[in-house]
Amino acid sequence: MCEKHHYRQAELKKGAKRYSTQRIQRDDEEFIDGMVAIALPLYDQFGNFMAALFCHCPKSRKTVADLENYLPILRVAQQSLEAVYQEMKELAESK
């Protein structure tokens, strides 16, 4: 196992704390070498996790920090998708 993929407990806690405040996850080649990503959770009206909205690309084109510049657009999409899901669910329940 390479050093990049070997996490210490303090680093995991730091990542979990960052997620709890920012509600995004970052992938800096941990999953696939050469790929970076950010992801936002999608929740239903009860706060249950439904899916993830993500953006990924080769690290040769963008860094994780570059992808974070898209967060405002992704947050709008996140809210829109959650609203559409709620509307679809209400429509299905009314039939």
Short mmCIF file of N, CA, C and O in Angstrom, two decimals:
data_model
loop_
_atom_site.label_atom_id
_atom_site.label_comp_id
_atom_site.label_asym_id
_atom_site.label_seq_id
_atom_site.Cartn_x
_atom_site.Cartn_y
_atom_site.Cartn_z
N MET A 1 0.85 -1.17 0.00
CA MET A 1 0.00 0.00 0.00
C MET A 1 0.89 1.23 0.00
O MET A 1 1.81 1.33 0.79
N CYS A 2 0.62 2.17 -0.91
CA CYS A 2 1.47 3.35 -0.98
C CYS A 2 1.09 4.34 0.12
O CYS A 2 0.01 4.31 0.67
N GLU A 3 1.99 5.24 0.39
CA GLU A 3 1.80 6.22 1.47
C GLU A 3 0.57 7.08 1.23
O GLU A 3 -0.14 7.43 2.17
N LYS A 4 0.29 7.44 -0.03
CA LYS A 4 -0.85 8.30 -0.33
C LYS A 4 -2.17 7.68 0.13
O LYS A 4 -3.09 8.37 0.52
N HIS A 5 -2.26 6.36 0.11
CA HIS A 5 -3.49 5.68 0.47
C HIS A 5 -3.52 5.20 1.92
O HIS A 5 -4.47 4.56 2.33
N HIS A 6 -2.49 5.48 2.64
CA HIS A 6 -2.43 5.04 4.03
C HIS A 6 -2.84 6.21 4.93
O HIS A 6 -2.12 7.17 5.08
N TYR A 7 -4.03 6.11 5.51
CA TYR A 7 -4.55 7.20 6.33
C TYR A 7 -4.36 6.90 7.81
O TYR A 7 -4.58 5.80 8.26
N ARG A 8 -4.03 7.94 8.52
CA ARG A 8 -3.97 7.83 9.97
C ARG A 8 -5.31 8.25 10.53
O ARG A 8 -6.09 8.93 9.88
N GLN A 9 -5.56 7.87 11.74
CA GLN A 9 -6.84 8.17 12.38
C GLN A 9 -7.10 9.67 12.42
O GLN A 9 -8.22 10.11 12.17
N ALA A 10 -6.11 10.46 12.71
CA ALA A 10 -6.29 11.92 12.78
C ALA A 10 -6.72 12.49 11.43
O ALA A 10 -7.57 13.38 11.38
N GLU A 11 -6.16 11.95 10.33
CA GLU A 11 -6.55 12.44 9.01
C GLU A 11 -7.99 12.07 8.69
O GLU A 11 -8.72 12.85 8.08
N LEU A 12 -8.41 10.88 9.09
CA LEU A 12 -9.80 10.47 8.87
C LEU A 12 -10.76 11.35 9.66
O LEU A 12 -11.80 11.76 9.16
N LYS A 13 -10.40 11.66 10.90
CA LYS A 13 -11.25 12.54 11.71
C LYS A 13 -11.33 13.93 11.11
O LYS A 13 -12.39 14.55 11.08
N LYS A 14 -10.21 14.41 10.59
CA LYS A 14 -10.19 15.73 9.97
C LYS A 14 -11.11 15.75 8.75
O LYS A 14 -11.88 16.68 8.54
N GLY A 15 -11.04 14.70 7.92
CA GLY A 15 -11.90 14.60 6.75
C GLY A 15 -13.37 14.51 7.12
O GLY A 15 -14.22 15.13 6.49
N ALA A 16 -13.69 13.75 8.16
CA ALA A 16 -15.08 13.63 8.61
C ALA A 16 -15.60 14.96 9.14
O ALA A 16 -16.74 15.34 8.88
N LYS A 17 -14.76 15.68 9.86
CA LYS A 17 -15.17 16.98 10.39
C LYS A 17 -15.40 17.97 9.26
O LYS A 17 -16.37 18.72 9.25
N ARG A 18 -14.51 17.95 8.26
CA ARG A 18 -14.66 18.84 7.11
C ARG A 18 -15.96 18.52 6.38
O ARG A 18 -16.70 19.41 5.99
N TYR A 19 -16.27 17.23 6.23
CA TYR A 19 -17.51 16.85 5.56
C TYR A 19 -18.72 17.34 6.34
O TYR A 19 -19.68 17.85 5.77
N SER A 20 -18.69 17.21 7.66
CA SER A 20 -19.85 17.59 8.46
C SER A 20 -20.14 19.09 8.39
O SER A 20 -21.27 19.50 8.55
N THR A 21 -19.13 19.90 8.11
CA THR A 21 -19.36 21.34 8.00
C THR A 21 -19.60 21.78 6.55
O THR A 21 -20.43 22.63 6.30
N GLN A 22 -18.91 21.18 5.60
CA GLN A 22 -19.01 21.62 4.20
C GLN A 22 -19.94 20.76 3.36
O GLN A 22 -20.36 21.16 2.29
N ARG A 23 -20.23 19.56 3.78
CA ARG A 23 -21.12 18.62 3.08
C ARG A 23 -20.64 18.31 1.66
O ARG A 23 -21.45 18.22 0.74
N ILE A 24 -19.34 18.17 1.50
CA ILE A 24 -18.79 17.69 0.23
C ILE A 24 -17.71 16.67 0.54
O ILE A 24 -17.11 16.69 1.62
N GLN A 25 -17.47 15.80 -0.40
CA GLN A 25 -16.38 14.85 -0.29
C GLN A 25 -15.41 15.10 -1.44
O GLN A 25 -15.82 15.51 -2.52
N ARG A 26 -14.15 14.87 -1.16
CA ARG A 26 -13.11 15.06 -2.16
C ARG A 26 -12.40 13.73 -2.42
O ARG A 26 -12.22 12.94 -1.50
N ASP A 27 -11.99 13.53 -3.65
CA ASP A 27 -11.21 12.35 -4.02
C ASP A 27 -10.00 12.85 -4.80
O ASP A 27 -10.14 13.33 -5.92
N ASP A 28 -8.84 12.76 -4.18
CA ASP A 28 -7.60 13.21 -4.82
C ASP A 28 -6.77 11.98 -5.17
O ASP A 28 -5.76 11.69 -4.54
N GLU A 29 -7.26 11.24 -6.14
CA GLU A 29 -6.63 10.03 -6.63
C GLU A 29 -6.68 8.85 -5.66
O GLU A 29 -6.00 7.86 -5.87
N GLU A 30 -7.50 8.91 -4.62
CA GLU A 30 -7.59 7.78 -3.70
C GLU A 30 -8.29 6.60 -4.34
O GLU A 30 -7.96 5.45 -4.08
N PHE A 31 -9.28 6.87 -5.19
CA PHE A 31 -10.05 5.79 -5.80
C PHE A 31 -9.39 5.28 -7.08
O PHE A 31 -9.19 4.08 -7.25
N ILE A 32 -9.06 6.19 -7.98
CA ILE A 32 -8.42 5.82 -9.24
C ILE A 32 -7.23 6.75 -9.46
O ILE A 32 -7.39 7.98 -9.43
N ASP A 33 -6.07 6.18 -9.69
CA ASP A 33 -4.90 6.99 -9.97
C ASP A 33 -5.14 7.89 -11.17
O ASP A 33 -5.67 7.45 -12.20
N GLY A 34 -4.77 9.15 -11.02
CA GLY A 34 -4.90 10.09 -12.12
C GLY A 34 -6.26 10.77 -12.22
O GLY A 34 -6.46 11.61 -13.09
N MET A 35 -7.22 10.41 -11.35
CA MET A 35 -8.55 11.02 -11.37
C MET A 35 -8.81 11.76 -10.07
O MET A 35 -8.42 11.29 -8.99
N VAL A 36 -9.46 12.92 -10.18
CA VAL A 36 -9.87 13.69 -9.01
C VAL A 36 -11.38 13.92 -9.09
O VAL A 36 -11.96 13.88 -10.18
N ALA A 37 -12.00 14.15 -7.95
CA ALA A 37 -13.45 14.33 -7.93
C ALA A 37 -13.89 15.09 -6.69
O ALA A 37 -13.18 15.12 -5.68
N ILE A 38 -15.08 15.66 -6.79
CA ILE A 38 -15.79 16.17 -5.62
C ILE A 38 -17.21 15.63 -5.72
O ILE A 38 -17.71 15.37 -6.83
N ALA A 39 -17.87 15.43 -4.59
CA ALA A 39 -19.23 14.88 -4.59
C ALA A 39 -20.06 15.54 -3.52
O ALA A 39 -19.56 15.87 -2.44
N LEU A 40 -21.33 15.75 -3.83
CA LEU A 40 -22.30 16.30 -2.90
C LEU A 40 -23.42 15.30 -2.71
O LEU A 40 -23.87 14.69 -3.69
N PRO A 41 -23.91 15.13 -1.50
CA PRO A 41 -25.00 14.19 -1.26
C PRO A 41 -26.35 14.77 -1.67
O PRO A 41 -26.55 15.99 -1.63
N LEU A 42 -27.26 13.92 -2.06
CA LEU A 42 -28.65 14.29 -2.32
C LEU A 42 -29.51 13.60 -1.26
O LEU A 42 -29.38 12.39 -1.06
N TYR A 43 -30.38 14.37 -0.62
CA TYR A 43 -31.22 13.84 0.46
C TYR A 43 -32.70 13.97 0.10
O TYR A 43 -33.10 14.89 -0.61
N ASP A 44 -33.52 13.06 0.64
CA ASP A 44 -34.95 13.21 0.49
C ASP A 44 -35.47 14.16 1.56
O ASP A 44 -34.70 14.71 2.35
N GLN A 45 -36.79 14.35 1.59
CA GLN A 45 -37.38 15.32 2.52
C GLN A 45 -37.21 14.93 3.98
O GLN A 45 -37.38 15.76 4.86
N PHE A 46 -36.85 13.68 4.25
CA PHE A 46 -36.65 13.22 5.62
C PHE A 46 -35.18 13.23 6.03
O PHE A 46 -34.82 12.79 7.11
N GLY A 47 -34.33 13.68 5.12
CA GLY A 47 -32.89 13.71 5.41
C GLY A 47 -32.17 12.41 5.13
O GLY A 47 -31.02 12.24 5.53
N ASN A 48 -32.83 11.49 4.44
CA ASN A 48 -32.20 10.22 4.07
C ASN A 48 -31.37 10.39 2.81
O ASN A 48 -31.82 11.00 1.83
N PHE A 49 -30.18 9.84 2.81
CA PHE A 49 -29.32 9.90 1.64
C PHE A 49 -29.96 9.13 0.49
O PHE A 49 -30.40 8.01 0.65
N MET A 50 -30.00 9.77 -0.70
CA MET A 50 -30.57 9.12 -1.88
C MET A 50 -29.51 8.79 -2.92
O MET A 50 -29.53 7.73 -3.52
N ALA A 51 -28.63 9.75 -3.17
CA ALA A 51 -27.65 9.61 -4.25
C ALA A 51 -26.56 10.67 -4.06
O ALA A 51 -26.61 11.44 -3.11
N ALA A 52 -25.62 10.66 -4.99
CA ALA A 52 -24.56 11.67 -4.95
C ALA A 52 -24.46 12.36 -6.31
O ALA A 52 -24.62 11.72 -7.36
N LEU A 53 -24.23 13.63 -6.27
CA LEU A 53 -23.95 14.42 -7.45
C LEU A 53 -22.46 14.67 -7.45
O LEU A 53 -21.91 15.14 -6.45
N PHE A 54 -21.79 14.31 -8.53
CA PHE A 54 -20.33 14.42 -8.51
C PHE A 54 -19.79 14.99 -9.80
O PHE A 54 -20.46 15.02 -10.83
N CYS A 55 -18.58 15.45 -9.72
CA CYS A 55 -17.83 15.95 -10.86
C CYS A 55 -16.43 15.36 -10.75
O CYS A 55 -15.81 15.45 -9.69
N HIS A 56 -15.99 14.72 -11.83
CA HIS A 56 -14.64 14.14 -11.80
C HIS A 56 -13.95 14.39 -13.14
O HIS A 56 -14.60 14.62 -14.15
N CYS A 57 -12.66 14.34 -13.10
CA CYS A 57 -11.88 14.52 -14.33
C CYS A 57 -10.44 14.06 -14.10
O CYS A 57 -10.03 13.84 -12.96
N PRO A 58 -9.67 13.95 -15.17
CA PRO A 58 -8.26 13.59 -15.01
C PRO A 58 -7.50 14.70 -14.28
O PRO A 58 -7.75 15.88 -14.51
N LYS A 59 -6.62 14.31 -13.42
CA LYS A 59 -5.84 15.29 -12.66
C LYS A 59 -4.96 16.12 -13.59
O LYS A 59 -4.59 17.24 -13.26
N SER A 60 -4.65 15.62 -14.76
CA SER A 60 -3.85 16.39 -15.71
C SER A 60 -4.60 17.63 -16.22
O SER A 60 -3.98 18.56 -16.72
N ARG A 61 -5.93 17.63 -16.05
CA ARG A 61 -6.73 18.78 -16.49
C ARG A 61 -7.14 19.70 -15.36
O ARG A 61 -7.20 20.91 -15.52
N LYS A 62 -7.49 19.14 -14.22
CA LYS A 62 -7.96 19.92 -13.07
C LYS A 62 -7.47 19.29 -11.78
O LYS A 62 -7.25 18.09 -11.71
N THR A 63 -7.36 20.11 -10.76
CA THR A 63 -7.06 19.63 -9.41
C THR A 63 -8.37 19.60 -8.63
O THR A 63 -9.39 20.15 -9.08
N VAL A 64 -8.34 19.03 -7.44
CA VAL A 64 -9.52 19.05 -6.58
C VAL A 64 -9.91 20.49 -6.28
O VAL A 64 -11.09 20.85 -6.31
N ALA A 65 -8.93 21.34 -6.03
CA ALA A 65 -9.21 22.76 -5.76
C ALA A 65 -9.89 23.41 -6.96
O ALA A 65 -10.80 24.23 -6.79
N ASP A 66 -9.45 23.06 -8.18
CA ASP A 66 -10.12 23.59 -9.38
C ASP A 66 -11.58 23.16 -9.42
O ASP A 66 -12.46 23.96 -9.75
N LEU A 67 -11.84 21.89 -9.11
CA LEU A 67 -13.21 21.39 -9.13
C LEU A 67 -14.07 22.11 -8.09
O LEU A 67 -15.27 22.32 -8.32
N GLU A 68 -13.49 22.48 -6.98
CA GLU A 68 -14.25 23.18 -5.94
C GLU A 68 -14.76 24.54 -6.41
O GLU A 68 -15.72 25.07 -5.85
N ASN A 69 -14.17 25.08 -7.47
CA ASN A 69 -14.68 26.32 -8.04
C ASN A 69 -16.07 26.14 -8.64
O ASN A 69 -16.80 27.11 -8.84
N TYR A 70 -16.44 24.89 -8.93
CA TYR A 70 -17.76 24.59 -9.47
C TYR A 70 -18.81 24.37 -8.38
O TYR A 70 -19.97 24.11 -8.70
N LEU A 71 -18.43 24.48 -7.13
CA LEU A 71 -19.38 24.21 -6.04
C LEU A 71 -20.64 25.06 -6.10
O LEU A 71 -21.73 24.54 -5.86
N PRO A 72 -20.57 26.36 -6.38
CA PRO A 72 -21.83 27.12 -6.45
C PRO A 72 -22.82 26.54 -7.46
O PRO A 72 -24.01 26.42 -7.18
N ILE A 73 -22.33 26.16 -8.63
CA ILE A 73 -23.20 25.57 -9.66
C ILE A 73 -23.71 24.22 -9.20
O ILE A 73 -24.89 23.88 -9.36
N LEU A 74 -22.84 23.41 -8.61
CA LEU A 74 -23.24 22.09 -8.14
C LEU A 74 -24.25 22.18 -7.01
O LEU A 74 -25.16 21.35 -6.92
N ARG A 75 -24.13 23.18 -6.14
CA ARG A 75 -25.10 23.34 -5.04
C ARG A 75 -26.49 23.69 -5.60
O ARG A 75 -27.50 23.21 -5.09
N VAL A 76 -26.54 24.52 -6.64
CA VAL A 76 -27.83 24.83 -7.28
C VAL A 76 -28.42 23.56 -7.86
O VAL A 76 -29.61 23.27 -7.70
N ALA A 77 -27.60 22.77 -8.55
CA ALA A 77 -28.07 21.50 -9.13
C ALA A 77 -28.53 20.55 -8.03
O ALA A 77 -29.55 19.87 -8.18
N GLN A 78 -27.80 20.51 -6.92
CA GLN A 78 -28.15 19.66 -5.79
C GLN A 78 -29.55 20.01 -5.28
O GLN A 78 -30.41 19.14 -5.11
N GLN A 79 -29.80 21.29 -5.06
CA GLN A 79 -31.11 21.72 -4.57
C GLN A 79 -32.22 21.43 -5.59
O GLN A 79 -33.31 21.00 -5.22
N SER A 80 -31.92 21.65 -6.86
CA SER A 80 -32.91 21.40 -7.91
C SER A 80 -33.26 19.91 -8.00
O SER A 80 -34.43 19.56 -8.11
N LEU A 81 -32.25 19.06 -7.95
CA LEU A 81 -32.51 17.61 -8.02
C LEU A 81 -33.31 17.13 -6.81
O LEU A 81 -34.20 16.29 -6.95
N GLU A 82 -32.99 17.64 -5.64
CA GLU A 82 -33.76 17.25 -4.44
C GLU A 82 -35.21 17.70 -4.57
O GLU A 82 -36.13 16.96 -4.20
N ALA A 83 -35.44 18.90 -5.12
CA ALA A 83 -36.81 19.40 -5.30
C ALA A 83 -37.57 18.58 -6.33
O ALA A 83 -38.74 18.25 -6.13
N VAL A 84 -36.91 18.23 -7.43
CA VAL A 84 -37.55 17.41 -8.46
C VAL A 84 -37.92 16.04 -7.89
O VAL A 84 -39.02 15.52 -8.14
N TYR A 85 -37.03 15.46 -7.11
CA TYR A 85 -37.32 14.16 -6.50
C TYR A 85 -38.57 14.27 -5.62
O TYR A 85 -39.45 13.41 -5.67
N GLN A 86 -38.64 15.33 -4.83
CA GLN A 86 -39.79 15.51 -3.93
C GLN A 86 -41.07 15.66 -4.75
O GLN A 86 -42.09 15.05 -4.41
N GLU A 87 -41.03 16.44 -5.82
CA GLU A 87 -42.20 16.62 -6.66
C GLU A 87 -42.63 15.31 -7.30
O GLU A 87 -43.83 15.00 -7.37
N MET A 88 -41.68 14.53 -7.78
CA MET A 88 -42.00 13.23 -8.40
C MET A 88 -42.62 12.29 -7.38
O MET A 88 -43.57 11.57 -7.69
N LYS A 89 -42.09 12.31 -6.18
CA LYS A 89 -42.61 11.42 -5.14
C LYS A 89 -44.04 11.82 -4.78
O LYS A 89 -44.91 10.97 -4.64
N GLU A 90 -44.30 13.12 -4.64
CA GLU A 90 -45.64 13.58 -4.31
C GLU A 90 -46.62 13.25 -5.43
O GLU A 90 -47.76 12.85 -5.18
N LEU A 91 -46.18 13.39 -6.69
CA LEU A 91 -47.04 13.05 -7.82
C LEU A 91 -47.37 11.56 -7.82
O LEU A 91 -48.52 11.17 -8.03
N ALA A 92 -46.38 10.73 -7.57
CA ALA A 92 -46.60 9.28 -7.56
C ALA A 92 -47.55 8.88 -6.41
O ALA A 92 -48.39 7.99 -6.58
N GLU A 93 -47.43 9.54 -5.28
CA GLU A 93 -48.28 9.21 -4.12
C GLU A 93 -49.71 9.69 -4.32
O GLU A 93 -50.63 9.15 -3.70
N SER A 94 -49.91 10.71 -5.16
CA SER A 94 -51.26 11.24 -5.35
C SER A 94 -52.09 10.40 -6.31
O SER A 94 -53.29 10.60 -6.44
N LYS A 95 -51.46 9.46 -7.00
CA LYS A 95 -52.19 8.61 -7.96
C LYS A 95 -52.74 7.39 -7.32
O LYS A 95 -52.37 6.86 -6.39
#
